[in-house]
Coordinates of C-alpha atoms and ligand atoms in Angstrom, one line a residue:
M20 CA -0.1 0.1 -0.1
T21 CA 1.3 3.5 -1.0
Q22 CA 1.6 6.3 1.6
H23 CA -1.6 8.2 1.0
A24 CA -3.8 4.8 0.7
N25 CA -6.2 4.4 3.3
F26 CA -6.7 8.2 3.8
L27 CA -10.2 10.0 3.7
W28 CA -10.8 13.1 2.4
G29 CA -13.9 15.1 3.2
T30 CA -15.6 18.6 4.2
A31 CA -17.5 19.0 7.9
T32 CA -20.2 21.3 8.9
S33 CA -22.7 21.3 11.9
S34 CA -26.1 21.2 12.5
Y35 CA -27.0 24.6 13.8
Q36 CA -24.4 26.3 11.8
I37 CA -26.2 25.0 8.4
E38 CA -29.4 23.4 8.7
G39 CA -32.0 26.5 9.7
A40 CA -35.7 24.8 9.8
V41 CA -35.6 25.4 13.5
A42 CA -39.0 24.5 14.0
E43 CA -40.2 22.3 11.4
D44 CA -41.0 18.6 12.1
G45 CA -40.9 18.5 15.5
R46 CA -37.7 20.1 16.4
T47 CA -37.6 21.9 19.7
P48 CA -35.5 25.0 20.7
S49 CA -32.0 24.2 21.7
I50 CA -29.7 26.4 23.9
W51 CA -28.2 28.2 20.5
D52 CA -32.0 29.4 19.6
T53 CA -32.5 30.8 23.4
F54 CA -29.1 32.5 23.2
C55 CA -29.6 34.0 19.9
A56 CA -32.8 35.4 21.1
T57 CA -31.1 37.1 23.8
P58 CA -30.0 40.7 22.8
G59 CA -26.2 41.4 22.8
T60 CA -25.1 37.9 22.5
V61 CA -24.4 37.4 18.7
T62 CA -23.3 39.7 16.3
D63 CA -25.9 41.8 14.4
G64 CA -28.4 39.8 16.5
D65 CA -28.1 36.8 13.8
T66 CA -29.4 33.3 14.4
G67 CA -29.6 30.0 12.9
A68 CA -33.2 30.0 12.4
V69 CA -32.6 29.9 8.5
A70 CA -28.8 29.5 8.4
C71 CA -28.0 27.9 4.8
D72 CA -31.4 26.4 4.6
H73 CA -29.4 23.0 4.3
Y74 CA -32.6 21.3 5.4
H75 CA -34.2 22.0 2.1
R76 CA -31.4 22.1 0.0
M77 CA -29.6 19.2 1.0
P78 CA -29.6 17.3 -2.0
E79 CA -28.1 20.4 -3.7
D80 CA -25.0 20.3 -1.1
V81 CA -24.3 16.7 -1.1
A82 CA -24.3 17.2 -5.1
I83 CA -21.5 19.7 -4.5
M84 CA -19.4 17.4 -2.2
A85 CA -19.6 14.7 -5.2
E86 CA -18.4 17.2 -7.8
L87 CA -15.5 18.1 -5.3
G88 CA -14.6 14.4 -5.3
M89 CA -14.9 14.0 -1.7
D90 CA -14.8 10.5 0.2
V91 CA -16.5 11.8 3.4
Y92 CA -19.1 14.2 5.0
R93 CA -18.7 14.8 8.6
F94 CA -22.2 16.4 9.9
S95 CA -23.8 16.6 13.3
L96 CA -27.0 15.6 14.5
A97 CA -29.4 18.3 16.1
W98 CA -30.1 16.7 19.4
P99 CA -33.4 18.7 19.6
R100 CA -34.4 17.1 16.1
V101 CA -34.1 13.6 16.9
Q102 CA -35.1 13.5 20.3
P103 CA -37.2 16.4 21.1
D104 CA -36.4 17.8 24.8
G105 CA -33.6 15.0 25.2
T106 CA -36.1 12.9 26.7
G107 CA -37.9 9.7 25.8
G108 CA -38.2 8.2 22.4
G109 CA -37.1 9.3 18.8
N110 CA -38.9 11.9 16.8
P111 CA -39.7 10.0 13.3
A112 CA -39.7 13.1 11.2
G113 CA -36.8 14.6 12.3
I114 CA -34.9 11.3 12.0
A115 CA -36.3 11.2 8.5
F116 CA -34.0 14.1 7.3
Y117 CA -30.8 12.5 8.6
D118 CA -32.0 9.1 6.7
R119 CA -32.5 11.0 3.4
L120 CA -29.0 12.8 4.3
V121 CA -27.4 9.4 4.7
D122 CA -29.1 7.9 1.8
E123 CA -27.9 10.7 -0.6
L124 CA -24.4 10.5 0.7
L125 CA -24.4 6.9 -0.2
A126 CA -26.1 7.2 -3.5
K127 CA -23.2 9.4 -4.5
G128 CA -20.2 7.5 -3.1
I129 CA -19.7 9.7 -0.1
R130 CA -19.2 8.0 3.4
P131 CA -21.3 9.6 6.1
W132 CA -19.7 10.6 9.5
V133 CA -21.8 11.6 12.1
T134 CA -21.2 13.9 15.3
L135 CA -23.5 13.5 17.8
Y136 CA -23.2 16.6 19.8
H137 CA -22.0 19.9 18.1
W138 CA -23.4 22.1 20.7
D139 CA -27.0 22.2 20.2
L140 CA -28.3 21.0 23.6
P141 CA -31.8 20.9 23.8
Q142 CA -33.3 23.5 25.8
A143 CA -35.4 21.3 28.1
L144 CA -32.5 19.8 29.2
E145 CA -30.4 23.3 29.9
D146 CA -33.5 24.2 32.2
A147 CA -33.2 20.9 33.8
G148 CA -29.4 21.8 34.6
G149 CA -27.4 21.4 31.4
W150 CA -24.3 19.9 31.3
P151 CA -23.3 20.8 34.9
S152 CA -26.1 18.4 35.8
R153 CA -24.6 14.4 36.0
D154 CA -28.0 13.2 34.5
T155 CA -27.3 15.3 31.2
A156 CA -24.4 12.8 30.8
Y157 CA -27.1 9.6 30.9
R158 CA -29.6 11.5 28.7
F159 CA -26.7 11.7 26.2
A160 CA -26.2 8.1 25.9
D161 CA -29.9 7.6 25.5
Y162 CA -30.0 9.9 22.8
A163 CA -26.9 8.2 21.0
A164 CA -28.7 5.1 21.3
I165 CA -31.6 6.3 19.6
A166 CA -29.4 7.8 16.7
Y167 CA -27.7 4.8 16.3
D168 CA -30.6 2.5 16.2
A169 CA -32.0 4.7 13.5
L170 CA -28.6 5.1 11.5
G171 CA -26.2 2.5 12.5
D172 CA -27.1 0.2 9.5
R173 CA -25.3 2.8 7.2
V174 CA -23.0 5.0 9.2
D175 CA -20.0 3.4 10.7
Q176 CA -18.0 6.4 11.8
W177 CA -19.2 8.1 15.2
T178 CA -18.0 11.3 17.2
T179 CA -19.7 11.6 20.2
L180 CA -18.6 15.1 21.1
N181 CA -17.4 18.1 19.1
E182 CA -15.0 20.2 21.3
P183 CA -15.9 19.6 24.6
W184 CA -13.7 22.8 25.7
C185 CA -16.0 25.1 23.9
S186 CA -19.2 23.4 25.5
A187 CA -17.5 23.7 29.1
F188 CA -15.3 26.8 29.0
L189 CA -17.3 29.1 26.8
G190 CA -20.6 27.7 27.4
Y191 CA -20.4 27.9 31.1
M192 CA -17.5 29.8 32.3
T193 CA -17.3 32.6 30.1
G194 CA -20.5 32.7 28.6
Q195 CA -19.3 33.6 25.2
H196 CA -21.6 30.7 23.5
A197 CA -24.8 29.0 24.8
P198 CA -26.1 28.8 27.1
G199 CA -24.2 32.0 28.1
R200 CA -23.7 30.9 31.8
Q201 CA -20.6 32.5 33.9
D202 CA -19.7 30.4 36.4
A203 CA -16.3 28.6 36.6
R204 CA -17.6 25.8 39.1
A205 CA -20.3 25.0 36.7
G206 CA -17.8 25.1 33.9
M207 CA -15.5 22.4 35.4
T208 CA -18.5 20.5 36.3
A209 CA -19.5 20.4 32.6
V210 CA -16.1 19.4 31.7
H211 CA -16.5 15.9 33.8
H212 CA -20.1 15.5 32.7
L213 CA -19.2 15.8 29.0
L214 CA -16.5 13.5 29.1
L215 CA -18.7 11.2 31.1
G216 CA -21.4 11.4 28.6
H217 CA -19.0 10.7 25.7
G218 CA -18.0 7.2 27.6
L219 CA -21.6 6.6 28.1
A220 CA -22.5 7.3 24.6
T221 CA -19.7 4.9 22.9
R222 CA -20.5 2.3 25.4
A223 CA -24.2 2.2 24.3
I224 CA -22.9 2.6 20.6
R225 CA -20.7 -0.4 20.9
D226 CA -23.0 -2.5 22.7
R227 CA -25.3 -1.7 19.7
A228 CA -23.0 -2.4 16.8
E229 CA -21.9 -5.8 18.8
A230 CA -25.7 -7.0 19.0
S231 CA -26.3 -6.4 15.6
G232 CA -23.1 -7.9 14.3
R233 CA -21.4 -4.4 13.1
S234 CA -18.6 -3.9 15.5
D235 CA -16.0 -4.8 13.0
R236 CA -16.9 -1.8 10.8
L237 CA -17.6 0.7 13.9
E238 CA -15.3 3.5 14.5
V239 CA -16.1 5.5 17.4
G240 CA -14.3 8.7 18.9
I241 CA -14.4 12.2 19.7
T242 CA -13.3 15.5 18.7
L243 CA -11.2 17.9 20.6
N244 CA -10.0 21.4 19.8
L245 CA -6.3 21.3 20.3
A246 CA -4.1 24.4 20.0
P247 CA -0.6 24.0 20.9
K248 CA 0.5 26.2 23.6
I249 CA 4.6 27.4 22.8
P250 CA 6.4 29.3 25.9
A251 CA 7.0 32.8 24.3
S252 CA 10.4 32.6 26.1
D253 CA 12.6 30.5 28.1
S254 CA 11.9 32.0 31.5
P255 CA 10.4 29.8 34.0
A256 CA 7.3 32.0 34.2
D257 CA 6.5 31.7 30.4
V258 CA 7.2 28.0 30.6
A259 CA 4.9 27.4 33.4
A260 CA 2.2 29.6 31.9
A261 CA 2.4 27.5 28.7
R262 CA 2.3 24.5 30.9
W263 CA -1.0 25.5 32.4
A264 CA -2.6 26.5 29.0
D265 CA -1.8 23.1 27.5
G266 CA -3.0 21.4 30.7
F267 CA -6.1 23.2 31.0
D268 CA -6.9 23.5 27.1
N269 CA -5.6 20.1 26.1
R270 CA -4.7 17.7 28.7
L271 CA -7.5 17.9 30.6
Y272 CA -9.5 16.2 27.8
L273 CA -6.5 14.2 26.2
D274 CA -5.4 12.6 29.6
P275 CA -9.1 11.0 31.1
L276 CA -9.7 10.0 27.6
L277 CA -6.4 8.5 26.5
R278 CA -4.9 7.7 30.1
G279 CA -7.9 7.3 32.4
E280 CA -6.6 10.0 34.8
Y281 CA -7.0 13.8 34.7
P282 CA -3.8 15.9 34.9
A283 CA -2.6 16.3 38.4
D284 CA -1.2 19.3 37.9
I285 CA -4.7 21.0 36.8
A286 CA -6.9 19.3 38.8
D287 CA -5.4 19.7 42.1
K288 CA -5.3 23.5 41.0
L289 CA -8.8 23.0 40.3
D290 CA -9.4 21.9 43.8
E291 CA -7.8 24.6 45.3
L292 CA -9.8 27.1 43.2
G293 CA -13.1 25.8 44.5
C294 CA -13.8 23.9 41.1
P295 CA -13.2 20.1 41.5
L296 CA -13.7 18.0 39.1
P297 CA -16.7 15.6 40.3
V298 CA -15.4 12.4 39.6
R299 CA -17.1 9.3 41.2
D300 CA -15.8 5.9 41.5
G301 CA -15.7 4.3 37.8
D302 CA -16.1 7.2 35.9
L303 CA -12.8 7.3 34.8
A304 CA -12.9 3.9 33.3
L305 CA -15.9 4.6 31.8
I306 CA -14.5 7.8 30.0
A307 CA -11.2 6.0 28.9
Q308 CA -12.4 3.3 27.2
P309 CA -10.9 2.5 23.8
L310 CA -11.2 5.0 21.2
D311 CA -10.7 4.2 17.6
V312 CA -10.4 7.6 16.5
L313 CA -9.5 11.1 18.1
G314 CA -10.7 14.0 16.0
V315 CA -8.2 17.0 15.8
N316 CA -9.8 20.1 15.3
Y317 CA -6.8 22.4 14.5
Y318 CA -6.6 26.2 13.4
S319 CA -3.7 27.6 15.0
S320 CA -1.0 27.7 18.1
Q321 CA -0.2 30.2 20.8
A322 CA 2.9 31.8 22.1
V323 CA 1.9 31.7 25.8
Q324 CA 3.3 34.4 28.3
A325 CA 3.2 34.6 31.7
G326 CA 0.3 37.0 32.6
P327 CA -0.9 38.6 36.2
V328 CA -3.0 36.1 38.2
G329 CA -6.5 36.8 37.4
Q330 CA -9.8 36.8 39.3
N331 CA -10.1 34.6 42.4
G332 CA -6.6 33.2 41.8
W333 CA -7.1 31.7 38.4
P334 CA -4.0 31.4 36.1
S335 CA -4.4 33.3 33.2
P336 CA -1.4 33.4 30.7
V337 CA -1.6 35.8 27.8
A338 CA -0.8 35.1 24.1
L339 CA 2.4 36.7 22.6
R340 CA 1.2 38.7 19.3
R341 CA 3.7 37.3 17.0
D342 CA 4.7 38.8 13.8
V343 CA 2.9 35.8 11.7
P344 CA 0.0 36.0 9.3
R345 CA -3.6 35.8 10.8
T346 CA -6.9 35.1 9.6
A347 CA -9.9 37.2 10.0
M348 CA -10.9 35.3 13.4
D349 CA -7.2 37.0 14.2
W350 CA -5.8 33.6 14.7
E351 CA -2.3 32.9 13.7
V352 CA -1.6 30.6 10.7
T353 CA 1.2 28.2 12.0
P354 CA 0.8 25.0 9.7
A355 CA 4.4 23.8 11.4
A356 CA 2.6 23.5 14.4
L357 CA 0.1 21.1 13.5
T358 CA 3.0 18.5 12.3
D359 CA 4.6 19.3 15.8
L360 CA 1.0 18.5 17.3
L361 CA 0.3 15.4 15.4
L362 CA 3.8 13.8 16.3
R363 CA 3.2 14.7 20.0
L364 CA 0.0 12.8 19.9
E365 CA 1.5 9.8 18.6
R366 CA 4.4 9.8 21.1
E367 CA 2.6 11.0 24.1
Y368 CA -1.0 9.4 23.5
P369 CA -0.5 6.4 21.1
G370 CA -3.3 4.0 20.1
P371 CA -6.1 5.8 18.1
A372 CA -6.3 6.8 14.8
W373 CA -6.0 10.6 14.2
Y374 CA -7.9 12.6 11.8
I375 CA -8.1 16.2 11.2
T376 CA -11.7 16.7 11.7
E377 CA -11.9 20.4 11.2
N378 CA -9.2 22.5 9.6
G379 CA -9.9 25.7 7.7
A380 CA -9.9 29.8 7.5
A381 CA -12.1 32.6 7.7
Y382 CA -11.2 35.6 5.6
A383 CA -13.1 38.7 4.3
D384 CA -14.0 37.1 0.8
V385 CA -15.0 39.7 -1.7
P386 CA -17.4 38.1 -4.4
D387 CA -17.3 39.0 -8.1
E388 CA -20.5 39.9 -9.7
N389 CA -21.1 36.1 -10.3
G390 CA -20.7 35.4 -6.6
Y391 CA -17.1 33.9 -7.4
V392 CA -14.7 34.3 -4.4
D393 CA -10.9 34.1 -5.6
D394 CA -10.3 33.5 -1.9
V395 CA -6.2 32.9 -2.6
E396 CA -5.2 32.8 1.4
R397 CA -7.9 30.3 2.3
A398 CA -6.6 27.9 -0.7
E399 CA -3.3 28.4 0.8
Y400 CA -3.9 27.9 4.2
L401 CA -5.6 24.4 3.1
R402 CA -2.3 23.7 1.1
A403 CA 0.1 24.7 4.0
H404 CA -2.2 22.5 6.3
I405 CA -2.8 19.6 4.2
D406 CA 1.0 19.6 3.6
A407 CA 1.5 19.5 7.6
T408 CA -0.9 16.7 7.8
L409 CA 0.8 14.3 5.4
E410 CA 4.1 15.5 6.8
A411 CA 3.2 14.2 10.2
R412 CA 2.0 11.1 8.5
A413 CA 5.4 10.6 6.3
R414 CA 7.2 11.0 10.1
G415 CA 4.8 7.9 11.6
A416 CA 1.7 9.6 13.1
N417 CA -1.3 7.4 12.1
V418 CA -3.3 10.2 10.6
R419 CA -6.0 8.7 8.4
G420 CA -7.9 11.8 6.9
Y421 CA -8.4 15.5 6.9
F422 CA -12.0 17.7 6.4
A423 CA -11.8 20.9 5.6
W424 CA -14.0 23.3 7.7
S425 CA -16.2 24.1 6.3
L426 CA -18.1 23.0 3.3
L427 CA -20.1 26.3 3.1
D428 CA -20.2 29.5 4.6
N429 CA -22.3 29.3 7.6
F430 CA -23.6 30.7 10.9
E431 CA -20.2 31.4 12.9
W432 CA -21.7 31.0 16.5
A433 CA -21.2 34.4 18.5
F434 CA -19.8 35.7 15.2
G435 CA -22.9 35.2 13.5
Y436 CA -22.4 35.2 9.6
D437 CA -19.7 37.9 9.9
R438 CA -17.1 35.5 9.5
R439 CA -17.1 33.0 6.4
F440 CA -15.0 29.7 6.5
G441 CA -16.8 28.1 3.5
I442 CA -15.1 26.9 0.7
V443 CA -18.3 27.3 -1.0
R444 CA -19.7 30.7 -0.8
V445 CA -23.5 31.3 0.5
D446 CA -25.0 34.3 -0.4
Y447 CA -27.0 34.7 2.6
D448 CA -29.8 36.5 0.5
T449 CA -30.8 34.0 -2.2
L450 CA -29.0 31.3 -0.7
R451 CA -27.1 30.5 -3.8
R452 CA -24.0 28.4 -3.1
T453 CA -21.1 29.1 -5.4
P454 CA -17.8 27.0 -5.1
K455 CA -14.5 29.5 -4.5
R456 CA -11.1 29.0 -5.8
S457 CA -10.4 27.1 -2.4
A458 CA -12.9 24.6 -3.2
R459 CA -11.2 23.9 -6.7
Y460 CA -8.1 24.2 -5.3
Y461 CA -9.1 21.3 -2.7
A462 CA -10.7 19.3 -5.3
E463 CA -7.6 19.1 -7.3
R464 CA -5.4 18.4 -4.6
V465 CA -7.8 15.5 -3.6
A466 CA -7.6 14.4 -6.6
A467 CA -3.9 14.4 -6.9
E468 CA -3.2 12.9 -3.5
K469 CA -5.6 10.0 -4.9
E470 CA -3.9 9.7 -8.0
R471 CA -0.6 9.3 -5.8
A472 CA -1.7 6.6 -3.2
Ligands
IFM705 O1 -17.2 27.2 13.2 C1 -16.5 26.6 14.3 C2 -17.0 24.9 14.5 O2 -18.3 24.9 14.6 C3 -16.1 24.2 15.7 N1 -14.8 24.4 15.5 C4 -14.2 25.9 14.9 C5 -14.9 26.2 14.0 C6 -14.6 27.7 13.6 O3 -14.5 28.6 14.6

């Protein structure tokens, strides 16, 4: 087998960011519907009510992926569509949409890759306590079972959570994301319950796959947003700041998932800060059960400096502003750090297959009169990061795939429609889709890599 065989190329999206149709076919509100309806939370008061209208234009979007020559499509299920209110049985009308999507993908030769949770918690579960409530982890496992029962005959790749750091930290600690709570203790409790939910859902899916004779083809995993933290200098203070930042953002998730323990330096500090991780007997074994896949969402790295101690004694490292290119998110473009990250994962956390489940960039796109965007910078960003991924693979990291974020311009959370990550432009007035230069680049690169394999 040549070097790039056994490697999947795809694009990724998420339900709330593209679907729209928030009140159709029995879908109930999610925390993001509620958050968007709260003045001052999202740029320009944007909401996901229509988004890309993917719910009604799905066949067109699948046809675009097929034209681009994609192997695989990573999308998320809207929990409030599949299991309204987060309890009880599945909602046939909501599930029917994903049935159609999966069938459409398979008919076009594209493998469906399901993410169960990309942040749209049913509002009813938030009202019952949200992720800081332990019960939500058990509700999540029930929902996973419903989803697997509905789609597991055709879907082999399952991701439990997308970026639990965002759900816990942005959702419950800083309040920049739904549900907008600002409570450090709740945030750290949410970390543990999200991971517990991952473990319970993984077990539910594996049990069902086994019972239906499908376990051989099943791949279950979780996706983390991993941003490498590089000390800004050799000074002990900067080194310690980078170690804290890496521990709080990265190891706090990697260690329990892949080593069965929380990193002691971070857990001890959280105890000291009065925000303990609420671990019960048996939880860590559940969280650390075998993972087939660890999805890596990579956008940027950061050079970290020591900062003044923050509110209530929290360490508050600060990012050094380096002289490197930046995207419209003000994120540094640092592809070499992706190679280093993948090699580090292989060295320190060996076992799972690594997939780049998201990588991409927002830029200030300017369409021509036909809606075409000549996004040279985004195409270059993709080129550099694909090179970096393949470099890590050539040097021994077990990397098995790459997904561009995102297929379409879409609802970029608190930034609303003000930031565009798509390789396909969406005109939000007409909802017309127009592939950008980056889409052409990606399609050509994928074809060339497959040819080489
Ligand atoms: O749009 C998001 C996505 O939902 C999760 N990962 C990062 C992307 C860009 O911010």
